XYZ file of C-alpha atoms in Angstrom:
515
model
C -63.434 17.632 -11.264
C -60.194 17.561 -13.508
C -60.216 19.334 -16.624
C -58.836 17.457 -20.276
C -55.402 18.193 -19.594
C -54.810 17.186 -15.891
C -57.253 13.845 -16.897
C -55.048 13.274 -19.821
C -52.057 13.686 -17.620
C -53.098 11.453 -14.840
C -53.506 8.425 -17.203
C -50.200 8.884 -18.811
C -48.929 8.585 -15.213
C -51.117 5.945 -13.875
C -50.225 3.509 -16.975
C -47.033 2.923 -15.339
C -48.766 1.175 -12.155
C -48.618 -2.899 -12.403
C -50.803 -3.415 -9.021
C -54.157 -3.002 -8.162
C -54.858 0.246 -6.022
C -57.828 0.398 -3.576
C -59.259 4.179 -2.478
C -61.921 4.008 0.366
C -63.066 7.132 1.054
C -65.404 8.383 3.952
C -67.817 11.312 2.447
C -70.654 13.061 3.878
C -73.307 15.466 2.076
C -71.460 18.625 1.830
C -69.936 20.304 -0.856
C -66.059 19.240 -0.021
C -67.201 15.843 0.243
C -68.754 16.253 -3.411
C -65.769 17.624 -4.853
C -63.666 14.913 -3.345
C -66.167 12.136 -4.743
C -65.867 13.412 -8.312
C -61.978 13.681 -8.149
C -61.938 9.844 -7.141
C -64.496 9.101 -9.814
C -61.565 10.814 -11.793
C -59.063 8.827 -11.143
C -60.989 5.673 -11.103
C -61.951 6.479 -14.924
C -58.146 6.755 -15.438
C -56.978 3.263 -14.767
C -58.631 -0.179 -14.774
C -55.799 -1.021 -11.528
C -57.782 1.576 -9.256
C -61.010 0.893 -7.491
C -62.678 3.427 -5.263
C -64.989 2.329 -2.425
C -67.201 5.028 0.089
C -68.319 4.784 3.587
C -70.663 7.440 5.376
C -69.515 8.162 8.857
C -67.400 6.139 10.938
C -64.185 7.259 12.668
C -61.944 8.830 9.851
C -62.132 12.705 9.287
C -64.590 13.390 6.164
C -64.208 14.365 3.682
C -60.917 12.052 3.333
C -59.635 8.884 1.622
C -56.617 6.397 1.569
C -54.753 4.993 -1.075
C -54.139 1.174 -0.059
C -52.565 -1.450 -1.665
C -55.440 -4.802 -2.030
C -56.699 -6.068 1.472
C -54.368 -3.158 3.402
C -55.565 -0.322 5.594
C -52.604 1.606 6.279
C -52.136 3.300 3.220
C -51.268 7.034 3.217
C -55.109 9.196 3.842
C -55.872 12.720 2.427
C -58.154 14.887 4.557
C -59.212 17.140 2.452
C -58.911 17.698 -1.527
C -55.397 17.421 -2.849
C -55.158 20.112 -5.560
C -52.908 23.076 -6.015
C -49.444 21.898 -4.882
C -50.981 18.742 -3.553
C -51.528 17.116 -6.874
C -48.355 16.191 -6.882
C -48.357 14.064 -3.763
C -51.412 12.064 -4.962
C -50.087 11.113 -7.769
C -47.340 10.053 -6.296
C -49.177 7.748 -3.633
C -51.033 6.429 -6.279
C -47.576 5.305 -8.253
C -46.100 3.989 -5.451
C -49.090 1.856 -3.994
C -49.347 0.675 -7.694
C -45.817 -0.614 -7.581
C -43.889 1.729 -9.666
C -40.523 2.164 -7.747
C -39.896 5.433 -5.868
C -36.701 7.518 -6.827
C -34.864 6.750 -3.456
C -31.305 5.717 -2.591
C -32.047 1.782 -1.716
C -30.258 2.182 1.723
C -32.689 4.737 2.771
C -35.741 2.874 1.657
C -34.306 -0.214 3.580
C -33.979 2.406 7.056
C -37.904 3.058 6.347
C -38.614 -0.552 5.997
C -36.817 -1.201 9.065
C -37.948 0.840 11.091
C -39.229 -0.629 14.576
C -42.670 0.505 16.433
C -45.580 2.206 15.459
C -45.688 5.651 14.055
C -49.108 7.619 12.891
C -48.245 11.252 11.664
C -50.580 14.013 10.852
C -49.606 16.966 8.812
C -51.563 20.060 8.532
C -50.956 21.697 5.147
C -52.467 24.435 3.294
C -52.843 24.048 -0.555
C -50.737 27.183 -1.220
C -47.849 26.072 0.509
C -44.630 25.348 -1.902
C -42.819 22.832 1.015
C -45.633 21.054 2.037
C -45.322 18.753 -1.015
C -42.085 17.538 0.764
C -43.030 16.698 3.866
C -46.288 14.923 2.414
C -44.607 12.989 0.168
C -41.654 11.739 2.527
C -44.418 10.347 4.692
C -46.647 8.761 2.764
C -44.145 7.081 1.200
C -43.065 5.914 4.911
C -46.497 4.516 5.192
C -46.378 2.388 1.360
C -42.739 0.593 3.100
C -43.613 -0.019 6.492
C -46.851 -1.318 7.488
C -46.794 0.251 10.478
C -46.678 4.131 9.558
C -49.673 5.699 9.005
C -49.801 8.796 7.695
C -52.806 11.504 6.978
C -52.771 15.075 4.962
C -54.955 17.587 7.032
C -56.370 20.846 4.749
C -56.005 23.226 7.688
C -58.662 25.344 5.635
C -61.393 22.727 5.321
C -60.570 21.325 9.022
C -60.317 24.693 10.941
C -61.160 23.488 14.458
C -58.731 21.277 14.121
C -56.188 23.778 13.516
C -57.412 26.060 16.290
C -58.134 23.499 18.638
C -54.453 22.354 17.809
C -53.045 25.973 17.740
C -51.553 25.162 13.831
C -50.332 28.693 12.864
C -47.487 27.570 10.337
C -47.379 24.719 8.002
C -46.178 22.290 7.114
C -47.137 20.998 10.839
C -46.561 17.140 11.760
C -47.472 15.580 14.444
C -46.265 12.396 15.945
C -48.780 9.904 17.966
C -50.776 12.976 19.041
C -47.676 14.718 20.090
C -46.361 17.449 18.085
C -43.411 16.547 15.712
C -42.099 19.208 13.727
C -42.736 22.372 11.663
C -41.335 23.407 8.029
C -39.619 21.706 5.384
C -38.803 18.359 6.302
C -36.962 15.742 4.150
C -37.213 11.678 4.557
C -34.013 11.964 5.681
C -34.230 14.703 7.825
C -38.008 12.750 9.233
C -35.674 9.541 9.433
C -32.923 11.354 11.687
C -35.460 12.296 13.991
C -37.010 9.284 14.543
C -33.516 6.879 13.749
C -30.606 7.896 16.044
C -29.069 5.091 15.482
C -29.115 5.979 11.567
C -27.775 9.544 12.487
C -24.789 7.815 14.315
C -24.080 5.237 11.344
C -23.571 8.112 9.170
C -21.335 9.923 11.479
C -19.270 6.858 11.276
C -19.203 6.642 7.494
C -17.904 10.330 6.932
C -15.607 9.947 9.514
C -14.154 7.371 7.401
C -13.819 8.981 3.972
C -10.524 10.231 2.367
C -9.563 13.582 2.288
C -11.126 15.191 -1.396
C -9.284 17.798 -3.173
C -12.452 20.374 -3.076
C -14.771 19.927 -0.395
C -18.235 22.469 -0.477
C -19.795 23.259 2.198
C -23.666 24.165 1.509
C -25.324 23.172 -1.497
C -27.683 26.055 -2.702
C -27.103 27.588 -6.192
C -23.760 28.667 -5.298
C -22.707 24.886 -3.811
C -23.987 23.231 -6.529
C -22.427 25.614 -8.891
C -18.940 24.804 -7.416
C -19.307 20.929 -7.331
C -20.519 20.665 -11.157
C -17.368 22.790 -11.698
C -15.053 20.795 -9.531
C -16.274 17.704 -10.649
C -15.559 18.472 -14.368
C -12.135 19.001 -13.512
C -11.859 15.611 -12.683
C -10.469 16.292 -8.827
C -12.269 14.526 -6.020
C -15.031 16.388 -4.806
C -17.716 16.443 -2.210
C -20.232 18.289 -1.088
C -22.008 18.412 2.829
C -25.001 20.279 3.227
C -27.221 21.177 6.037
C -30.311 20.757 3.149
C -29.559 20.549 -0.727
C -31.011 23.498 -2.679
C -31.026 25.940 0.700
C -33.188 29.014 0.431
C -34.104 28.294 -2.491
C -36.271 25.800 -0.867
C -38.284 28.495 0.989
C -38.701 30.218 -2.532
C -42.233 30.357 -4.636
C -41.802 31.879 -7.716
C -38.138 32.298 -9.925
C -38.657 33.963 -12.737
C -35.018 35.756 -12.910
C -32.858 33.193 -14.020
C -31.656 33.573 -17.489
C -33.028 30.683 -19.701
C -35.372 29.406 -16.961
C -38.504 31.346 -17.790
C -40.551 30.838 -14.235
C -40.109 27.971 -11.755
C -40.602 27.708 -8.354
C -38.078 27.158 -5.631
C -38.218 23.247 -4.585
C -37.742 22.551 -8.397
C -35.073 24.599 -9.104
C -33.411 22.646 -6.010
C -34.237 19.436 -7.363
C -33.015 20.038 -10.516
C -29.681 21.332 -8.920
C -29.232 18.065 -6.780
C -29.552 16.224 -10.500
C -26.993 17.948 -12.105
C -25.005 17.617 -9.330
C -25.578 14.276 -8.982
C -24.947 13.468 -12.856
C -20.798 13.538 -11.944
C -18.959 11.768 -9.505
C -19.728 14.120 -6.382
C -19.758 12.970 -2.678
C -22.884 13.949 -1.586
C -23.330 14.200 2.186
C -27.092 15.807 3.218
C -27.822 16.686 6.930
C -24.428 18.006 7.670
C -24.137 21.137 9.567
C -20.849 22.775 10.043
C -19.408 23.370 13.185
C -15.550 24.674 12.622
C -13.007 25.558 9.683
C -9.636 24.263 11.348
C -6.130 23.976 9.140
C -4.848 20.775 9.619
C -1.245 20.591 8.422
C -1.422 20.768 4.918
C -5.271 20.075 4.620
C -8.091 21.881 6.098
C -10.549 20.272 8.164
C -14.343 20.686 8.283
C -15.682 19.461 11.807
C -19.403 18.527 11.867
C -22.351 18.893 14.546
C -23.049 15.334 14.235
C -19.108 14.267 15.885
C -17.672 13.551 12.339
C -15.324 15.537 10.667
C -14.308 15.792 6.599
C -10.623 16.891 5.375
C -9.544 18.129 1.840
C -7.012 20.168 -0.020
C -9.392 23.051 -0.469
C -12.646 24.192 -0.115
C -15.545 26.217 -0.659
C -18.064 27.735 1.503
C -21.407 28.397 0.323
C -23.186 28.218 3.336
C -26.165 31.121 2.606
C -28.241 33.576 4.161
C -31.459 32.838 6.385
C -34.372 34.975 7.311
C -33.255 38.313 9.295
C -34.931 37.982 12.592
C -36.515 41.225 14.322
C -35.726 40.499 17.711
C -38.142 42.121 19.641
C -39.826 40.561 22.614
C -42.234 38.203 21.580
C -41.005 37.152 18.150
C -39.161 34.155 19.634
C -41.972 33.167 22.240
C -44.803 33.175 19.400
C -42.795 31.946 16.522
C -45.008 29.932 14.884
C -47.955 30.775 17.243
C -48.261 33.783 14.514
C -45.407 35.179 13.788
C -44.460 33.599 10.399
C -41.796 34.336 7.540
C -43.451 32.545 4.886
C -46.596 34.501 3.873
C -47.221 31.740 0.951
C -47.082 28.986 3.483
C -48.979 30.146 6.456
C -51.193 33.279 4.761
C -54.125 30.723 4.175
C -53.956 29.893 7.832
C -54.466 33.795 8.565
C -57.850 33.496 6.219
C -60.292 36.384 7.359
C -57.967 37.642 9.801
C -56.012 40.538 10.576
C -51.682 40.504 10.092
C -48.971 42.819 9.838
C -46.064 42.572 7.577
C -42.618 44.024 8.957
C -40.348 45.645 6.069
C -41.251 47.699 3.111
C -38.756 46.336 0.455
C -39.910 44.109 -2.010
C -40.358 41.245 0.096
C -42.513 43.104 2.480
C -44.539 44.454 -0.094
C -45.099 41.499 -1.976
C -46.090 39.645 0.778
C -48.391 42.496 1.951
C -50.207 42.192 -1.369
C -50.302 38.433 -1.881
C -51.659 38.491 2.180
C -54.651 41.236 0.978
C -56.438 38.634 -0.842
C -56.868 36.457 1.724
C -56.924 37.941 5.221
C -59.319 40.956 6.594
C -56.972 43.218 6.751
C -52.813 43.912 6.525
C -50.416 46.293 8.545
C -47.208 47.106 6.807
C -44.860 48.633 8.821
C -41.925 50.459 7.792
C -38.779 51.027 9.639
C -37.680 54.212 7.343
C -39.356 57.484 6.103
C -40.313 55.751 2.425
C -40.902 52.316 0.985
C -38.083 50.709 -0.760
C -39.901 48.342 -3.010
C -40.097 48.573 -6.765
C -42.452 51.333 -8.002
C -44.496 48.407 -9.833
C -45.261 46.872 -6.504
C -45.905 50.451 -4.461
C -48.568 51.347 -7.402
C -50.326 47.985 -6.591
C -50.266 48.032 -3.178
C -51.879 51.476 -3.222
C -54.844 50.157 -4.834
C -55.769 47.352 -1.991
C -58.386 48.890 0.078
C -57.440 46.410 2.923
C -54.177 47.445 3.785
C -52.735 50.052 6.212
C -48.977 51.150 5.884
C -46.777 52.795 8.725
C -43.929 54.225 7.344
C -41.206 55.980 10.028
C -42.593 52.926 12.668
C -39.653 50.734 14.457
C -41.719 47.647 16.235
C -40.811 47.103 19.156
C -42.636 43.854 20.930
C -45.170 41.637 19.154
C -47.503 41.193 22.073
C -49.717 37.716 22.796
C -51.808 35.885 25.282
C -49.615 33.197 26.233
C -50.636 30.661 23.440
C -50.464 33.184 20.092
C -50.084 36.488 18.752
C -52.700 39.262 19.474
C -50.983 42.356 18.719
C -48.226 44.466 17.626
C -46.868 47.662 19.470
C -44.289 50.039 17.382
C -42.921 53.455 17.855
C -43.610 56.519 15.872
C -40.134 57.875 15.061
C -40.992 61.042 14.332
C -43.155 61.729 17.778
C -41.567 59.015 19.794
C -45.316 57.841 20.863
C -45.695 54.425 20.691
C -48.647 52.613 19.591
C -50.432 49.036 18.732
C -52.023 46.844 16.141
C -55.005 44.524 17.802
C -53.956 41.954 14.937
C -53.564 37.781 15.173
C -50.358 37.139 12.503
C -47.035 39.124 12.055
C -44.913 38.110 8.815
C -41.041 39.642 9.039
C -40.059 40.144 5.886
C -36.514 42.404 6.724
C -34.098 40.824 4.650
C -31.072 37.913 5.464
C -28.037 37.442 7.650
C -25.632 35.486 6.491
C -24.897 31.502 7.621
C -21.159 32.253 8.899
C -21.366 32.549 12.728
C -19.020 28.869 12.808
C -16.269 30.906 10.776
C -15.634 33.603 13.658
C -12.168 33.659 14.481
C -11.401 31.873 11.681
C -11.350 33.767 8.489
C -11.362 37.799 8.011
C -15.273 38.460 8.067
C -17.484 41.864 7.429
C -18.763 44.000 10.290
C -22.143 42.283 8.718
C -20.807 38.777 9.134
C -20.035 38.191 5.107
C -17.099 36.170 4.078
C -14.744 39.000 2.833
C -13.361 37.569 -0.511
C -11.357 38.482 -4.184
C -12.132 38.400 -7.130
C -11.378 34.660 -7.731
C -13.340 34.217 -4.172
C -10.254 33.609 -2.444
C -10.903 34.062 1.675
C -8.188 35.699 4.603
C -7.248 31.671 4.797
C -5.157 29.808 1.720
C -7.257 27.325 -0.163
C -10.564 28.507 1.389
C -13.130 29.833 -0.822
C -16.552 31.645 -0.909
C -19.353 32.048 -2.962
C -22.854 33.170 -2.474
C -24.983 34.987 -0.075
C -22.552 34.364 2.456
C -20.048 36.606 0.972
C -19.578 40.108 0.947
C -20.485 39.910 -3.063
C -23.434 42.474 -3.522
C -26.869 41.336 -4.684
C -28.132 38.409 -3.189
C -29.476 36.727 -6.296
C -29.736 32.870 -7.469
C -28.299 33.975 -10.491
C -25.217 35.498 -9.019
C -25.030 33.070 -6.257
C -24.763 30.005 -8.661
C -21.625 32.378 -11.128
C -19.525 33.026 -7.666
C -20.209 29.439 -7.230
C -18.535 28.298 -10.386
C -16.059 30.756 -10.198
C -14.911 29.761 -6.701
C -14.345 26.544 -7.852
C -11.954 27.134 -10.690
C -10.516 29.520 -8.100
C -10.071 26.859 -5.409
C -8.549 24.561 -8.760
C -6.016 27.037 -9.795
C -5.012 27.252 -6.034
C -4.861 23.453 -6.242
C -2.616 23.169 -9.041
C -0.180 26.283 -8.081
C 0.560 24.573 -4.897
């Protein structure tokens, strides 16, 4: 099943396990379950700690197995195969059932361990999908601490009536004792929040508590992290609070832009910002959304959704951009019910079907083309008279015989039956007539809108909502900076995001020591 390298690779990793592993895994005769049986054999062959045991029916989905530790049941299961970005999160459960140490704070690990009642989550992945991995990996190694988590890995592919029976139409999808839990990128922490209020209020409590710092950031994507390795060098007290460390960089595939970094993709680059981050004395506080900028006689305070609030001398916002939304009826009511902004995430759920993509830039048309090799057929519609993607990606787009664009075509309801999407309905500019798209998936794919809606009233804004700054990325309001997407600085690029980052930094320390 694995070639040389990936075999080779596996028992480098696996000679760092010091317990026994035990893999049951319930098979049948078809071709998945064959494939799965020769992967175990696999990693069976890679390390004398692992044995692998096989049932033929019984209650568990099949193919499937679980990773236990000796005479335990609980261990984390994989429906399905676990290639592509998968891989990762075996390995993983294999290491950690073995009883090499995962790379988590020790208070965190003690929450998981402490957890009270009894928690079984599912989540429905597809093997394409860059933040499954996350979400996979937080929970099964939920289920290795506490003996009573269970946790399985569904293939939405390979278990498709599940996924229509269940109406998954975005991944990563968890559910929670039967009940649905969450969608997207989720991180232990974030999974912990949900399910430990009592841990969401201790941390409140702990902020609350903390000395003013001299620079405080606010968001920690390129541009955040960028301004706390900066601060931090200086040798000034700094922190950082983010809503999620790495921010839309986390919803990224491929980076292949940033200078010295050949290619990457997006939850790597994040993790190896946290590190560097983390490699100097910086305050890092995760799950922290703002909620107000407010001047506080001499310091500036940062007030929090969660009831705690941070003061320091200066700071830096680098709060980001998100997805721009559409807002048409029906993109709310079927979000995730088919309409979808990730086409690498949820395109393999869309498998033989028919989607549209909204916006002809170069996200639109990239998405249109990665989409034409795996559904029936693609719609991209166009809001203006011409594409405005790179001429590379136009010529390949023209040569897929399985997609359809609408150029001069403003949508204007994405139509469903109650439960998902079955159509789109636009209007021909030109004419006025409108029309519709019988289709079952709609992708927007029309740009960002900056993360500032908490600053209102606060500091001098653009008409679009960007943090107006100079060129040291001074704001309207002394000792606030900005960096990033956030700001009116053009080009919203991880490269540029990460320089305003720095640079607002040693503006916000030159404002420091002037005053």
């Amino acid at each position: 099943m694995l070639d040389a390298n990936l075999k080779a690779q596996l028992s480098g990793y696996l000679q760092r396990i010091t317990n026994p592993i035990e893999i049951v895994a319930s098979l049948d005769e078809t071709a998945a379950s064959a494939q799965l049986q020769a992967l175990l054999k696999d990693i069976a062959e890679a390390s004398p700690l692992v044995k692998v045991g096989e049932t033929r029916g019984g209650p568990q989905r099949t193919p499937s197995f679980s990773v236990n530790r000796p005479g335990a049941t609980n261990g984390p299961r994989f429906a399905g195969l676990p290639m592509g970005h998968e891989f990762t999160s075996l390995v993983l459960a294999l290491l950690q059932a073995g009883g090499y140490p995962p790379k988590v704070d020790a208070a965190v690990l003690r929450q998981v361990r402490e957890l009270e009642g009894d928690f079984e989550f599912e989540i429905y992945i597809s093997l394409t999908c860059h933040n499954c991995p996350d979400v996979v990996q937080a929970l099964n190694l939920m289920a290795i601490q506490n003996p009573r988590i269970r946790t399985t890995m569904v293939d939405g592919a390979l278990f498709q009536d599940e996924v229509k029976e269940r109406q998954v139409m975005a991944v990563p999808t968890v559910f929670l004792n039967g009940e649905h839990f969450g969608q997207g990128r989720m991180s232990l922490e974030e999974i912990l929040a949900k399910i430990d209020t009592r841990g969401v209020e201790r941390e409140a409590e702990k902020i609350a508590n903390k000395e003013p710092f001299d620079v405080l950031i606010v968001g920690g994507g390129p541009a955040g992290a960028a301004a706390a390795v900066y601060a931090a060098r200086k040798g000034i007290r700094t922190g950082i609070a983010s809503e999620r460390f790495g921010g839309q960089v986390l919803d990224t595939l491929g980076i292949e832009n940033f200078v010295s970094v050949k290619e990457t993709e997006g939850p790597k680059f994040a993790l190896a910002l946290e590190e560097h981050v983390r490699h100097y004395e910086v305050d890092i506080m995760n799950l922290q959304r703002a909620k107000a900028l407010v001047p506080a006689g001499g310091l500036i305070e940062v007030q929090l959704e969660s009831g705690a609030s941070l003061k320091s001398r200066s700071v830096v916002i680098t709060t980001g951009a998100r997805w721009r939304n559409i807002n048409v009826p029906g993109e709310r009511e079927y979000r995730n019910k088919g309409v979808a902004y990730c086409p690498h995430c949820d395109g393999p759920l869309f498998k033989g079907k028919r989607v549209a993509v909204i916006g002809g830039g170069n996200s639109g048309v990239e998405a249109a083309i990665d989409l034409a090799g795996i559904v029936k057929h693609v719609t991209l519609v166009e809001f203006d008279t011409q594409l405005r993607a790179d001429a590379v990606l136009q010529r390949k787009l023209a040569t897929l015989p399985n997609v359809t664009t609408l150029l001069n075509a403003q949508t204007t309801e994405i139509s469903g039956d109650g439960q998902k999407v079955n159509g789109l309905v636009y209007k021909d500019r030109a004419s006025g007539e409108s029309a519709s798209v019988e289709l079952e998936g709609v992708f927007v794919q029309i740009g960002l809108v900056p993360n500032t809606e908490w600053l209102k009233g606060t500091i001098e804004l653009s008409r679009h909502g960007e943090i107006i700054v100079d060129a040291k990325g001074q704001t309207s309001l002394p000792g606030v900076f900005a960096a990033g997407d956030a700001t009116t600085v053009p080009f919203k690029q991880i490269i540029i995001a990460a320089g305003d980052g720095a640079k607002a930094a040693l503006g916000a320390f030159d404002y420091l020591i002037r005053s």
